[in-house]
mmCIF file with all atom_site columns, C-alpha atoms in Angstrom:
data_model
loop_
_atom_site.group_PDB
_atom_site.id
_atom_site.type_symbol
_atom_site.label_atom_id
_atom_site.label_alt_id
_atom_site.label_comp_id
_atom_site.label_asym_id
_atom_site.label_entity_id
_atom_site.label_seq_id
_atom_site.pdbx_PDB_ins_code
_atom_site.Cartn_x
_atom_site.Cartn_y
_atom_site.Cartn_z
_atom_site.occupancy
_atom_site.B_iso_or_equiv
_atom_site.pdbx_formal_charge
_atom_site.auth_seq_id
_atom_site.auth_comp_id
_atom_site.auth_asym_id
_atom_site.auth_atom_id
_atom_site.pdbx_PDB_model_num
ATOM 1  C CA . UNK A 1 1  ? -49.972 197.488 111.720 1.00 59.00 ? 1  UNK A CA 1
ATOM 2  C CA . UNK A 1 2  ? -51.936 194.405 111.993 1.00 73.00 ? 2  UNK A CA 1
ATOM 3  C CA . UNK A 1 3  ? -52.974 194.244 108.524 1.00 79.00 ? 3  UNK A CA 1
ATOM 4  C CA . UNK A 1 4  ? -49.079 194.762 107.309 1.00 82.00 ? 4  UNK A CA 1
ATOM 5  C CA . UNK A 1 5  ? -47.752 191.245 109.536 1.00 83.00 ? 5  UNK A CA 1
ATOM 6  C CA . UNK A 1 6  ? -50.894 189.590 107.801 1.00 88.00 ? 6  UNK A CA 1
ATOM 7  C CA . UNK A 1 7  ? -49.699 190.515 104.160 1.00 86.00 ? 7  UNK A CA 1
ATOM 8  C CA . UNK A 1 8  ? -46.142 189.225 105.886 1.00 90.00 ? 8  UNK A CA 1
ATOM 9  C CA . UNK A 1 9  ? -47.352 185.688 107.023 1.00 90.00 ? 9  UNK A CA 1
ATOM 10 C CA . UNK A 1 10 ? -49.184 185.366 104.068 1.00 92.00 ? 10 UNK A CA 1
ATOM 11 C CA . UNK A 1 11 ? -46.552 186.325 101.773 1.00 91.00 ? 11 UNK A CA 1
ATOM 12 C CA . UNK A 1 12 ? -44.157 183.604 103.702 1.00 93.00 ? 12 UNK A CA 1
ATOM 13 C CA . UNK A 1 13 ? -46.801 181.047 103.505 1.00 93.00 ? 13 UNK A CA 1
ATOM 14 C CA . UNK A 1 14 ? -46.802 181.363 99.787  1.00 93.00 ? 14 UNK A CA 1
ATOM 15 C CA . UNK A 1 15 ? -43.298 180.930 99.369  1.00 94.00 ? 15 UNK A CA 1
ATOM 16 C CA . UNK A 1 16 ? -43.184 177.571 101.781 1.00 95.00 ? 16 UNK A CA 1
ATOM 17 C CA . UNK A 1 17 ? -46.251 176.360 99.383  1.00 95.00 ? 17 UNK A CA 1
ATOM 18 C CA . UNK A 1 18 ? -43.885 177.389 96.183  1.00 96.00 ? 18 UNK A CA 1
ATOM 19 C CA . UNK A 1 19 ? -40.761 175.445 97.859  1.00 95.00 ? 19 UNK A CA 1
ATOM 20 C CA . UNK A 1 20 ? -43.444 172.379 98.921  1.00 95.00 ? 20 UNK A CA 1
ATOM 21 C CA . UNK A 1 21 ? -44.440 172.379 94.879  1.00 96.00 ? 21 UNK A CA 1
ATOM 22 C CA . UNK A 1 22 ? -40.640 172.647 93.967  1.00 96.00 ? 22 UNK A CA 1
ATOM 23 C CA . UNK A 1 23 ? -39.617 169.631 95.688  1.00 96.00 ? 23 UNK A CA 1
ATOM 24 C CA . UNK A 1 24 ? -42.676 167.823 94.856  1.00 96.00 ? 24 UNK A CA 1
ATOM 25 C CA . UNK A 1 25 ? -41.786 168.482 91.313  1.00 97.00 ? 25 UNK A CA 1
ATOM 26 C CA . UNK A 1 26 ? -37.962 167.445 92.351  1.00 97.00 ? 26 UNK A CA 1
ATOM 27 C CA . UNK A 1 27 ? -39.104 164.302 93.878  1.00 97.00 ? 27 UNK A CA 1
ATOM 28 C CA . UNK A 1 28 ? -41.273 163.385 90.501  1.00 97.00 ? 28 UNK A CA 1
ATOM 29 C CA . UNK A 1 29 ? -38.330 164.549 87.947  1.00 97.00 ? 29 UNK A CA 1
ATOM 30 C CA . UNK A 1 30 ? -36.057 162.253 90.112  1.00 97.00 ? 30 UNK A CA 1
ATOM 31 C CA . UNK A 1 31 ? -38.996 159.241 89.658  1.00 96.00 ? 31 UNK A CA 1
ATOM 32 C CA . UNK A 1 32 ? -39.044 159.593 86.040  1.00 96.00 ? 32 UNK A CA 1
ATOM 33 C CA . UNK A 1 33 ? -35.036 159.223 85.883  1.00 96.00 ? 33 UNK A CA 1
ATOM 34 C CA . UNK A 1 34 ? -34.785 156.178 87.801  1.00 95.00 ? 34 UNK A CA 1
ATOM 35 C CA . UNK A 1 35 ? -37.773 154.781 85.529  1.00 94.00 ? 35 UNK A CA 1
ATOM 36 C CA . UNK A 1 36 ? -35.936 155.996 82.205  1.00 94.00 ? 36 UNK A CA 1
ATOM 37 C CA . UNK A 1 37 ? -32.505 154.868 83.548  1.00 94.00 ? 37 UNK A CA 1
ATOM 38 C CA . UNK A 1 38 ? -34.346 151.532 84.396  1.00 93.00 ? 38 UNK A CA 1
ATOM 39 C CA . UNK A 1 39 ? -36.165 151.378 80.797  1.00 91.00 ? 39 UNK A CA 1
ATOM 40 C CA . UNK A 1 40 ? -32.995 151.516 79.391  1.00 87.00 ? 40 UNK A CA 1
ATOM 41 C CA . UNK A 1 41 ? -30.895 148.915 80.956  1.00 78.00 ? 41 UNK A CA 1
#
């Protein structure tokens, strides 16, 4: 029983580390725009 909510809060802490990378990755995509839009003024 104890063992299956472990492989639960593990499996939830994965995805918030997946969503963390995502928006990370977001955030970076988002930097590279502004310094392409900005290149090409």
């Amino acid at each position: 029983m104890t063992h299956h909510i472990r492989i639960k809060r593990d499996l939830g802490a994965l995805k918030d580390k997946k969503v963390r990378i995502s928006l990370i990755k977001q955030e970076k995509q988002e930097m590279v725009d502004d310094l392409l839009s900005a290149a090409s003024l």
